[in-house]
GROMACS .gro file of C-alpha atoms in nm:
model
  455
    1UNK     CA    1   2.387  -2.077 -12.577
    2UNK     CA    2   2.293  -1.979 -12.224
    3UNK     CA    3   2.512  -1.672 -12.195
    4UNK     CA    4   2.476  -1.523 -12.541
    5UNK     CA    5   2.151  -1.441 -12.712
    6UNK     CA    6   2.175  -1.462 -13.090
    7UNK     CA    7   1.923  -1.246 -13.267
    8UNK     CA    8   2.067  -1.245 -13.613
    9UNK     CA    9   1.762  -1.203 -13.827
   10UNK     CA   10   1.692  -1.112 -14.181
   11UNK     CA   11   2.039  -1.041 -14.294
   12UNK     CA   12   2.284  -0.930 -14.492
   13UNK     CA   13   2.403  -0.870 -14.842
   14UNK     CA   14   2.385  -1.051 -15.172
   15UNK     CA   15   2.691  -1.081 -15.387
   16UNK     CA   16   2.637  -0.899 -15.715
   17UNK     CA   17   2.632  -1.224 -15.912
   18UNK     CA   18   2.345  -1.376 -15.712
   19UNK     CA   19   2.072  -1.163 -15.863
   20UNK     CA   20   2.121  -1.000 -16.200
   21UNK     CA   21   1.908  -0.702 -16.101
   22UNK     CA   22   1.882  -0.521 -15.769
   23UNK     CA   23   1.692  -0.199 -15.699
   24UNK     CA   24   1.886   0.126 -15.682
   25UNK     CA   25   1.815   0.368 -15.395
   26UNK     CA   26   1.885   0.738 -15.441
   27UNK     CA   27   1.801   1.036 -15.223
   28UNK     CA   28   1.842   1.206 -14.886
   29UNK     CA   29   1.800   1.113 -14.520
   30UNK     CA   30   1.758   1.370 -14.241
   31UNK     CA   31   1.800   1.250 -13.881
   32UNK     CA   32   1.765   1.429 -13.548
   33UNK     CA   33   1.925   1.236 -13.260
   34UNK     CA   34   1.750   1.449 -12.998
   35UNK     CA   35   1.392   1.408 -13.123
   36UNK     CA   36   1.416   1.068 -13.291
   37UNK     CA   37   1.281   1.207 -13.616
   38UNK     CA   38   1.378   1.061 -13.954
   39UNK     CA   39   1.271   1.219 -14.285
   40UNK     CA   40   1.355   1.057 -14.619
   41UNK     CA   41   1.312   1.150 -14.982
   42UNK     CA   42   1.401   0.853 -15.202
   43UNK     CA   43   1.367   0.725 -15.553
   44UNK     CA   44   1.378   0.354 -15.632
   45UNK     CA   45   1.493   0.264 -15.982
   46UNK     CA   46   1.613  -0.053 -16.156
   47UNK     CA   47   1.315  -0.235 -16.007
   48UNK     CA   48   1.291  -0.593 -16.139
   49UNK     CA   49   1.009  -0.689 -16.373
   50UNK     CA   50   0.767  -0.824 -16.115
   51UNK     CA   51   0.440  -0.751 -16.293
   52UNK     CA   52   0.176  -0.688 -16.031
   53UNK     CA   53   0.327  -0.934 -15.784
   54UNK     CA   54   0.511  -0.693 -15.557
   55UNK     CA   55   0.469  -0.478 -15.248
   56UNK     CA   56   0.657  -0.177 -15.112
   57UNK     CA   57   0.746  -0.225 -14.743
   58UNK     CA   58   0.820   0.058 -14.502
   59UNK     CA   59   0.856   0.065 -14.124
   60UNK     CA   60   0.520   0.106 -13.952
   61UNK     CA   61   0.649   0.416 -13.772
   62UNK     CA   62   0.670   0.621 -14.092
   63UNK     CA   63   0.399   0.836 -14.245
   64UNK     CA   64   0.410   0.866 -14.622
   65UNK     CA   65   0.391   1.216 -14.765
   66UNK     CA   66   0.340   1.084 -15.118
   67UNK     CA   67   0.448   0.825 -15.375
   68UNK     CA   68   0.521   0.940 -15.730
   69UNK     CA   69   0.576   0.759 -16.058
   70UNK     CA   70   0.862   0.806 -16.306
   71UNK     CA   71   0.693   1.119 -16.443
   72UNK     CA   72   0.685   1.281 -16.100
   73UNK     CA   73   0.309   1.242 -16.074
   74UNK     CA   74   0.151   1.164 -15.737
   75UNK     CA   75  -0.006   0.818 -15.752
   76UNK     CA   76  -0.250   0.622 -15.541
   77UNK     CA   77  -0.155   0.327 -15.323
   78UNK     CA   78  -0.318   0.070 -15.099
   79UNK     CA   79  -0.199   0.007 -14.744
   80UNK     CA   80  -0.258   0.342 -14.577
   81UNK     CA   81  -0.593   0.216 -14.443
   82UNK     CA   82  -0.618  -0.123 -14.272
   83UNK     CA   83  -0.274  -0.206 -14.409
   84UNK     CA   84  -0.114  -0.548 -14.379
   85UNK     CA   85   0.211  -0.600 -14.192
   86UNK     CA   86   0.503  -0.803 -14.322
   87UNK     CA   87   0.758  -0.823 -14.044
   88UNK     CA   88   0.837  -0.470 -13.926
   89UNK     CA   89   0.695  -0.306 -14.237
   90UNK     CA   90   0.356  -0.200 -14.361
   91UNK     CA   91   0.288  -0.325 -14.714
   92UNK     CA   92   0.196  -0.060 -14.972
   93UNK     CA   93   0.085  -0.135 -15.328
   94UNK     CA   94   0.120   0.151 -15.582
   95UNK     CA   95  -0.181   0.189 -15.809
   96UNK     CA   96  -0.270   0.342 -16.143
   97UNK     CA   97  -0.626   0.448 -16.086
   98UNK     CA   98  -0.799   0.143 -15.940
   99UNK     CA   99  -0.545  -0.106 -16.077
  100UNK     CA  100  -0.211  -0.217 -15.939
  101UNK     CA  101   0.074  -0.033 -16.111
  102UNK     CA  102   0.242  -0.301 -16.319
  103UNK     CA  103   0.621  -0.315 -16.363
  104UNK     CA  104   0.702   0.026 -16.212
  105UNK     CA  105   1.032   0.139 -16.358
  106UNK     CA  106   1.071   0.404 -16.091
  107UNK     CA  107   0.902   0.501 -15.767
  108UNK     CA  108   0.962   0.816 -15.565
  109UNK     CA  109   0.863   0.814 -15.201
  110UNK     CA  110   0.879   1.081 -14.929
  111UNK     CA  111   0.804   1.001 -14.565
  112UNK     CA  112   0.877   1.098 -14.206
  113UNK     CA  113   0.850   0.941 -13.863
  114UNK     CA  114   0.962   0.984 -13.503
  115UNK     CA  115   1.088   0.704 -13.280
  116UNK     CA  116   1.137   0.674 -12.902
  117UNK     CA  117   1.467   0.777 -12.746
  118UNK     CA  118   1.597   0.545 -12.476
  119UNK     CA  119   1.836   0.715 -12.233
  120UNK     CA  120   1.767   0.606 -11.877
  121UNK     CA  121   1.483   0.366 -11.954
  122UNK     CA  122   1.437   0.056 -12.168
  123UNK     CA  123   1.205  -0.139 -12.391
  124UNK     CA  124   1.111  -0.496 -12.301
  125UNK     CA  125   1.311  -0.614 -12.602
  126UNK     CA  126   1.577  -0.514 -12.850
  127UNK     CA  127   1.628  -0.680 -13.185
  128UNK     CA  128   1.755  -0.617 -13.534
  129UNK     CA  129   1.420  -0.490 -13.660
  130UNK     CA  130   1.403  -0.204 -13.411
  131UNK     CA  131   1.495   0.153 -13.507
  132UNK     CA  132   1.694   0.235 -13.193
  133UNK     CA  133   1.775   0.585 -13.067
  134UNK     CA  134   1.951   0.634 -12.733
  135UNK     CA  135   2.030   1.007 -12.747
  136UNK     CA  136   2.385   0.940 -12.866
  137UNK     CA  137   2.343   0.701 -13.157
  138UNK     CA  138   2.087   0.577 -13.407
  139UNK     CA  139   2.092   0.215 -13.524
  140UNK     CA  140   1.865   0.109 -13.810
  141UNK     CA  141   1.921  -0.210 -14.008
  142UNK     CA  142   1.760  -0.334 -14.325
  143UNK     CA  143   1.520  -0.548 -14.123
  144UNK     CA  144   1.372  -0.234 -13.969
  145UNK     CA  145   1.282  -0.117 -14.321
  146UNK     CA  146   1.400   0.237 -14.259
  147UNK     CA  147   1.425   0.258 -14.638
  148UNK     CA  148   1.162   0.128 -14.884
  149UNK     CA  149   1.205  -0.245 -14.952
  150UNK     CA  150   1.053  -0.422 -15.251
  151UNK     CA  151   0.888  -0.756 -15.174
  152UNK     CA  152   0.870  -1.010 -15.457
  153UNK     CA  153   0.544  -1.192 -15.388
  154UNK     CA  154   0.598  -1.488 -15.623
  155UNK     CA  155   0.946  -1.570 -15.494
  156UNK     CA  156   0.860  -1.476 -15.135
  157UNK     CA  157   1.175  -1.263 -15.148
  158UNK     CA  158   1.263  -0.933 -14.979
  159UNK     CA  159   1.485  -0.729 -15.209
  160UNK     CA  160   1.668  -0.565 -14.918
  161UNK     CA  161   2.001  -0.555 -15.099
  162UNK     CA  162   2.028  -0.243 -15.310
  163UNK     CA  163   2.286  -0.030 -15.481
  164UNK     CA  164   2.261   0.323 -15.352
  165UNK     CA  165   2.371   0.686 -15.367
  166UNK     CA  166   2.236   0.874 -15.067
  167UNK     CA  167   2.311   1.183 -14.863
  168UNK     CA  168   2.268   1.162 -14.487
  169UNK     CA  169   2.228   1.473 -14.273
  170UNK     CA  170   2.235   1.486 -13.894
  171UNK     CA  171   2.323   1.818 -13.732
  172UNK     CA  172   2.408   1.664 -13.395
  173UNK     CA  173   2.619   1.371 -13.520
  174UNK     CA  174   2.997   1.353 -13.533
  175UNK     CA  175   3.005   1.032 -13.738
  176UNK     CA  176   2.777   0.876 -13.999
  177UNK     CA  177   2.803   0.524 -14.138
  178UNK     CA  178   2.604   0.346 -14.410
  179UNK     CA  179   2.684  -0.019 -14.465
  180UNK     CA  180   2.880  -0.067 -14.785
  181UNK     CA  181   3.080   0.254 -14.761
  182UNK     CA  182   3.332   0.402 -14.517
  183UNK     CA  183   3.225   0.588 -14.200
  184UNK     CA  184   3.242   0.963 -14.256
  185UNK     CA  185   3.237   1.277 -14.044
  186UNK     CA  186   2.905   1.452 -13.992
  187UNK     CA  187   2.693   1.652 -13.999
  188UNK     CA  188   2.644   1.577 -14.371
  189UNK     CA  189   2.799   1.299 -14.577
  190UNK     CA  190   2.742   1.122 -14.908
  191UNK     CA  191   2.747   0.745 -14.939
  192UNK     CA  192   2.739   0.512 -15.238
  193UNK     CA  193   2.771   0.146 -15.327
  194UNK     CA  194   2.767  -0.012 -15.671
  195UNK     CA  195   2.749  -0.357 -15.509
  196UNK     CA  196   2.407  -0.460 -15.376
  197UNK     CA  197   2.413  -0.433 -14.997
  198UNK     CA  198   2.175  -0.403 -14.707
  199UNK     CA  199   2.231  -0.038 -14.603
  200UNK     CA  200   2.241  -0.047 -14.225
  201UNK     CA  201   2.252   0.305 -14.077
  202UNK     CA  202   2.463   0.392 -13.770
  203UNK     CA  203   2.481   0.759 -13.677
  204UNK     CA  204   2.609   0.936 -13.368
  205UNK     CA  205   2.896   1.050 -13.155
  206UNK     CA  206   3.151   0.772 -13.148
  207UNK     CA  207   3.513   0.689 -13.225
  208UNK     CA  208   3.629   0.519 -13.545
  209UNK     CA  209   3.923   0.277 -13.522
  210UNK     CA  210   4.086   0.102 -13.818
  211UNK     CA  211   4.302  -0.206 -13.852
  212UNK     CA  212   4.430  -0.373 -14.168
  213UNK     CA  213   4.121  -0.592 -14.210
  214UNK     CA  214   3.848  -0.428 -14.004
  215UNK     CA  215   3.686  -0.101 -13.900
  216UNK     CA  216   3.561  -0.065 -13.542
  217UNK     CA  217   3.287   0.183 -13.454
  218UNK     CA  218   3.203   0.302 -13.103
  219UNK     CA  219   3.461   0.086 -12.924
  220UNK     CA  220   3.734   0.188 -12.681
  221UNK     CA  221   3.976  -0.096 -12.752
  222UNK     CA  222   4.350  -0.060 -12.732
  223UNK     CA  223   4.570  -0.147 -13.029
  224UNK     CA  224   4.659  -0.476 -12.866
  225UNK     CA  225   4.292  -0.563 -12.810
  226UNK     CA  226   4.204  -0.470 -13.167
  227UNK     CA  227   4.480  -0.698 -13.298
  228UNK     CA  228   4.358  -0.996 -13.095
  229UNK     CA  229   3.995  -0.941 -13.194
  230UNK     CA  230   4.087  -0.914 -13.561
  231UNK     CA  231   4.303  -1.227 -13.544
  232UNK     CA  232   4.024  -1.434 -13.389
  233UNK     CA  233   3.779  -1.326 -13.662
  234UNK     CA  234   4.041  -1.393 -13.933
  235UNK     CA  235   4.083  -1.748 -13.799
  236UNK     CA  236   3.710  -1.811 -13.836
  237UNK     CA  237   3.711  -1.676 -14.192
  238UNK     CA  238   4.006  -1.900 -14.284
  239UNK     CA  239   3.827  -2.208 -14.147
  240UNK     CA  240   3.512  -2.139 -14.346
  241UNK     CA  241   3.718  -2.073 -14.660
  242UNK     CA  242   3.892  -2.410 -14.624
  243UNK     CA  243   3.573  -2.603 -14.561
  244UNK     CA  244   3.334  -2.424 -14.797
  245UNK     CA  245   3.574  -2.328 -15.076
  246UNK     CA  246   3.456  -1.965 -15.089
  247UNK     CA  247   3.691  -1.695 -14.958
  248UNK     CA  248   3.576  -1.429 -14.716
  249UNK     CA  249   3.812  -1.144 -14.797
  250UNK     CA  250   3.598  -0.840 -14.730
  251UNK     CA  251   3.697  -0.601 -14.450
  252UNK     CA  252   3.443  -0.624 -14.167
  253UNK     CA  253   3.290  -0.334 -13.979
  254UNK     CA  254   3.242  -0.413 -13.609
  255UNK     CA  255   2.992  -0.195 -13.422
  256UNK     CA  256   2.958  -0.180 -13.045
  257UNK     CA  257   2.621  -0.027 -12.967
  258UNK     CA  258   2.397   0.017 -12.666
  259UNK     CA  259   2.100  -0.213 -12.631
  260UNK     CA  260   1.764  -0.052 -12.559
  261UNK     CA  261   1.669  -0.357 -12.354
  262UNK     CA  262   1.809  -0.397 -12.002
  263UNK     CA  263   2.061  -0.680 -11.997
  264UNK     CA  264   2.187  -0.883 -11.706
  265UNK     CA  265   2.564  -0.878 -11.663
  266UNK     CA  266   2.741  -1.094 -11.920
  267UNK     CA  267   2.459  -1.108 -12.172
  268UNK     CA  268   2.516  -0.975 -12.521
  269UNK     CA  269   2.353  -1.019 -12.858
  270UNK     CA  270   2.457  -0.951 -13.211
  271UNK     CA  271   2.345  -0.941 -13.570
  272UNK     CA  272   2.509  -0.928 -13.910
  273UNK     CA  273   2.436  -0.706 -14.207
  274UNK     CA  274   2.725  -0.809 -14.428
  275UNK     CA  275   2.998  -0.691 -14.398
  276UNK     CA  276   2.894  -0.534 -14.066
  277UNK     CA  277   2.868  -0.722 -13.737
  278UNK     CA  278   2.687  -0.527 -13.466
  279UNK     CA  279   2.722  -0.622 -13.099
  280UNK     CA  280   2.505  -0.491 -12.816
  281UNK     CA  281   2.534  -0.524 -12.441
  282UNK     CA  282   2.906  -0.565 -12.392
  283UNK     CA  283   3.243  -0.397 -12.377
  284UNK     CA  284   3.438  -0.550 -12.666
  285UNK     CA  285   3.772  -0.457 -12.517
  286UNK     CA  286   3.676  -0.632 -12.196
  287UNK     CA  287   3.629  -0.961 -12.383
  288UNK     CA  288   3.996  -0.979 -12.486
  289UNK     CA  289   4.268  -1.170 -12.300
  290UNK     CA  290   4.571  -0.972 -12.419
  291UNK     CA  291   4.830  -1.193 -12.248
  292UNK     CA  292   4.707  -1.513 -12.416
  293UNK     CA  293   4.583  -1.338 -12.730
  294UNK     CA  294   4.231  -1.480 -12.732
  295UNK     CA  295   3.877  -1.414 -12.612
  296UNK     CA  296   3.853  -1.442 -12.234
  297UNK     CA  297   3.526  -1.632 -12.233
  298UNK     CA  298   3.494  -1.964 -12.416
  299UNK     CA  299   3.144  -1.868 -12.532
  300UNK     CA  300   3.269  -1.563 -12.723
  301UNK     CA  301   3.437  -1.762 -13.001
  302UNK     CA  302   3.122  -1.951 -13.116
  303UNK     CA  303   2.918  -1.633 -13.074
  304UNK     CA  304   3.128  -1.446 -13.329
  305UNK     CA  305   3.173  -1.756 -13.546
  306UNK     CA  306   2.794  -1.763 -13.585
  307UNK     CA  307   2.789  -1.405 -13.710
  308UNK     CA  308   3.083  -1.461 -13.946
  309UNK     CA  309   2.906  -1.770 -14.086
  310UNK     CA  310   2.622  -1.546 -14.204
  311UNK     CA  311   2.846  -1.433 -14.486
  312UNK     CA  312   2.773  -1.773 -14.638
  313UNK     CA  313   2.417  -1.845 -14.525
  314UNK     CA  314   2.242  -1.511 -14.557
  315UNK     CA  315   2.473  -1.359 -14.817
  316UNK     CA  316   2.618  -1.608 -15.065
  317UNK     CA  317   2.291  -1.798 -15.021
  318UNK     CA  318   1.998  -1.577 -14.932
  319UNK     CA  319   1.722  -1.795 -14.787
  320UNK     CA  320   1.354  -1.739 -14.843
  321UNK     CA  321   1.023  -1.926 -14.821
  322UNK     CA  322   0.931  -2.198 -14.571
  323UNK     CA  323   1.281  -2.298 -14.460
  324UNK     CA  324   1.407  -1.940 -14.442
  325UNK     CA  325   1.501  -1.963 -14.074
  326UNK     CA  326   1.653  -2.309 -14.105
  327UNK     CA  327   1.885  -2.210 -14.388
  328UNK     CA  328   1.963  -1.873 -14.228
  329UNK     CA  329   2.014  -1.954 -13.861
  330UNK     CA  330   2.044  -2.331 -13.813
  331UNK     CA  331   2.321  -2.353 -14.072
  332UNK     CA  332   2.510  -2.057 -13.922
  333UNK     CA  333   2.487  -2.210 -13.576
  334UNK     CA  334   2.600  -2.552 -13.701
  335UNK     CA  335   2.897  -2.389 -13.877
  336UNK     CA  336   2.988  -2.199 -13.561
  337UNK     CA  337   3.000  -2.529 -13.372
  338UNK     CA  338   3.232  -2.679 -13.636
  339UNK     CA  339   3.458  -2.372 -13.635
  340UNK     CA  340   3.481  -2.381 -13.256
  341UNK     CA  341   3.541  -2.757 -13.263
  342UNK     CA  342   3.834  -2.696 -13.499
  343UNK     CA  343   3.985  -2.456 -13.243
  344UNK     CA  344   3.909  -2.632 -12.914
  345UNK     CA  345   3.855  -2.994 -13.019
  346UNK     CA  346   3.562  -3.233 -13.000
  347UNK     CA  347   3.536  -3.172 -12.628
  348UNK     CA  348   3.358  -2.847 -12.725
  349UNK     CA  349   3.119  -2.992 -12.983
  350UNK     CA  350   3.038  -3.296 -12.768
  351UNK     CA  351   2.951  -3.068 -12.477
  352UNK     CA  352   2.748  -2.841 -12.708
  353UNK     CA  353   2.533  -3.123 -12.847
  354UNK     CA  354   2.497  -3.292 -12.509
  355UNK     CA  355   2.374  -2.968 -12.355
  356UNK     CA  356   2.136  -2.902 -12.646
  357UNK     CA  357   1.989  -3.251 -12.627
  358UNK     CA  358   1.937  -3.227 -12.250
  359UNK     CA  359   1.766  -2.891 -12.283
  360UNK     CA  360   1.545  -2.997 -12.574
  361UNK     CA  361   1.444  -3.350 -12.480
  362UNK     CA  362   1.082  -3.244 -12.431
  363UNK     CA  363   1.077  -2.991 -12.716
  364UNK     CA  364   0.828  -3.071 -12.994
  365UNK     CA  365   0.863  -2.938 -13.347
  366UNK     CA  366   0.681  -2.938 -13.676
  367UNK     CA  367   0.900  -3.167 -13.891
  368UNK     CA  368   1.083  -2.976 -14.165
  369UNK     CA  369   0.894  -3.158 -14.441
  370UNK     CA  370   0.565  -3.040 -14.288
  371UNK     CA  371   0.655  -2.674 -14.236
  372UNK     CA  372   0.413  -2.460 -14.436
  373UNK     CA  373   0.502  -2.114 -14.304
  374UNK     CA  374   0.847  -1.981 -14.214
  375UNK     CA  375   0.759  -1.870 -13.862
  376UNK     CA  376   0.670  -2.225 -13.763
  377UNK     CA  377   1.046  -2.244 -13.714
  378UNK     CA  378   1.063  -2.032 -13.399
  379UNK     CA  379   1.365  -1.908 -13.205
  380UNK     CA  380   1.445  -2.230 -13.015
  381UNK     CA  381   1.385  -2.435 -13.330
  382UNK     CA  382   1.611  -2.226 -13.555
  383UNK     CA  383   1.899  -2.166 -13.310
  384UNK     CA  384   1.902  -2.485 -13.103
  385UNK     CA  385   1.702  -2.767 -13.260
  386UNK     CA  386   1.785  -2.704 -13.627
  387UNK     CA  387   2.160  -2.758 -13.570
  388UNK     CA  388   2.073  -3.101 -13.425
  389UNK     CA  389   1.907  -3.194 -13.755
  390UNK     CA  390   2.227  -3.101 -13.937
  391UNK     CA  391   2.428  -3.294 -13.680
  392UNK     CA  392   2.207  -3.594 -13.757
  393UNK     CA  393   2.288  -3.565 -14.127
  394UNK     CA  394   2.658  -3.540 -14.040
  395UNK     CA  395   2.629  -3.859 -13.833
  396UNK     CA  396   2.492  -4.045 -14.134
  397UNK     CA  397   2.724  -3.920 -14.409
  398UNK     CA  398   3.037  -3.794 -14.229
  399UNK     CA  399   3.188  -3.447 -14.191
  400UNK     CA  400   3.352  -3.424 -14.535
  401UNK     CA  401   3.032  -3.505 -14.722
  402UNK     CA  402   2.842  -3.272 -14.490
  403UNK     CA  403   3.059  -2.983 -14.604
  404UNK     CA  404   3.010  -3.101 -14.964
  405UNK     CA  405   2.635  -3.068 -14.906
  406UNK     CA  406   2.672  -2.717 -14.763
  407UNK     CA  407   2.897  -2.616 -15.054
  408UNK     CA  408   2.635  -2.744 -15.297
  409UNK     CA  409   2.370  -2.528 -15.127
  410UNK     CA  410   2.594  -2.222 -15.157
  411UNK     CA  411   2.659  -2.283 -15.527
  412UNK     CA  412   2.293  -2.333 -15.616
  413UNK     CA  413   2.134  -2.071 -15.836
  414UNK     CA  414   1.873  -1.859 -15.655
  415UNK     CA  415   1.584  -2.087 -15.574
  416UNK     CA  416   1.305  -2.123 -15.324
  417UNK     CA  417   1.465  -2.256 -15.006
  418UNK     CA  418   1.191  -2.496 -14.909
  419UNK     CA  419   1.209  -2.864 -14.816
  420UNK     CA  420   1.243  -2.963 -15.182
  421UNK     CA  421   1.553  -2.743 -15.202
  422UNK     CA  422   1.696  -2.920 -14.896
  423UNK     CA  423   1.645  -3.260 -15.056
  424UNK     CA  424   1.754  -3.155 -15.406
  425UNK     CA  425   2.083  -3.010 -15.285
  426UNK     CA  426   2.149  -3.322 -15.080
  427UNK     CA  427   2.102  -3.534 -15.393
  428UNK     CA  428   2.317  -3.298 -15.599
  429UNK     CA  429   2.598  -3.323 -15.344
  430UNK     CA  430   2.618  -3.700 -15.384
  431UNK     CA  431   2.393  -3.821 -15.103
  432UNK     CA  432   2.213  -4.129 -15.231
  433UNK     CA  433   1.838  -4.171 -15.226
  434UNK     CA  434   1.875  -4.459 -14.980
  435UNK     CA  435   2.085  -4.240 -14.749
  436UNK     CA  436   1.838  -3.956 -14.772
  437UNK     CA  437   1.540  -4.183 -14.702
  438UNK     CA  438   1.717  -4.319 -14.395
  439UNK     CA  439   1.801  -3.969 -14.276
  440UNK     CA  440   1.446  -3.851 -14.340
  441UNK     CA  441   1.296  -4.143 -14.150
  442UNK     CA  442   1.518  -4.093 -13.846
  443UNK     CA  443   1.581  -3.719 -13.825
  444UNK     CA  444   1.305  -3.543 -14.019
  445UNK     CA  445   0.983  -3.731 -13.953
  446UNK     CA  446   1.028  -3.729 -13.576
  447UNK     CA  447   0.897  -3.449 -13.354
  448UNK     CA  448   1.206  -3.483 -13.135
  449UNK     CA  449   1.544  -3.632 -13.229
  450UNK     CA  450   1.749  -3.558 -12.918
  451UNK     CA  451   1.776  -3.929 -12.825
  452UNK     CA  452   1.937  -3.999 -13.167
  453UNK     CA  453   2.216  -3.741 -13.150
  454UNK     CA  454   2.561  -3.877 -13.072
  455UNK     CA  455   2.816  -3.686 -12.868
   0.00000   0.00000   0.00000
């Protein structure tokens, strides 16, 4: 999309049935909105049996006071000197003497850090992995690794989804919200979730508005605007339920927050940390056409449909490994096109694919079956080119069977989402080997498929 910038990265929550065991986070968080300081004292329990194949990830802006074992003893760890980065986090490896601590049943970790406050100035970028203070609010998602995240080395899996029982303190905050629980009045509040979730943190001085199926934080919408917004989101959920066979019944939390990057007028971006959708750069009330009960701008509907689609790809299915970005973002974008097509007709989807093909006709990619590292699928690839690959598959097998394929992916037991997974789920959905070979020859092996896309 030219108007909207989608930066939905490293999402969202796992349903409790996806992984039998998720870590449990317990402890306290102290935040100062005026200085940007965060101090945490946490224990991690219920850690899966990972042997020595794990790391403990924490935002690079934090300094560790100490790590302790289940007995409360201070233990050694690698990573404090010449540490390796994984995304936004430094990787730490707890040790028992000179050896990696195997199968830690419990880890206690205390740390503190201070982050910049953006009031009248900006960073060159804003994204989900940034811990963002603006003097009024703090936004910190799971991608920022504001809490300790276990990394499963063998499965190439971030265990960001945790059950939790934490106390958050912020003396200069009127409201505190932790994803998975209700927003509560500050300056001190307790939060808990028995369902594994990615605990996004949103603290500050803002208004809380409630409707029957959503909670809105930091917006100034009227009741009429709230009703229209909620109805548009509900329509998207109903479409995905019909097509994918999995209901989306959870109440969403919609956050309007200030970007710490300077935006041109009309540009917004968003991310999802299920069930929260966070939007930066816009006035949500200003997007609503109350008289006609819809979004004013035609680009708003697919923008939100993309975020809603992350409930399925990012939550029901949590991607990992080499095709992480393809199964996270390309699928969500493809689904948003189909949802918008259902509302506005094929005139929308034809225009979408025509525009994408024109913009990408000289774009070269590493074919999916040759991707060896997840970040070979960059931003343009994952958001713009990847949906064309899925469109190509739809051209060959039809829309109904395409949704059968997507449903099969969602029902698959947790696996490595690499190219073999892509092919295996296609076969399991009823796509024949001859059909797959034809698809692979035309739409996978090529470095550019724009000339093959029909619209």
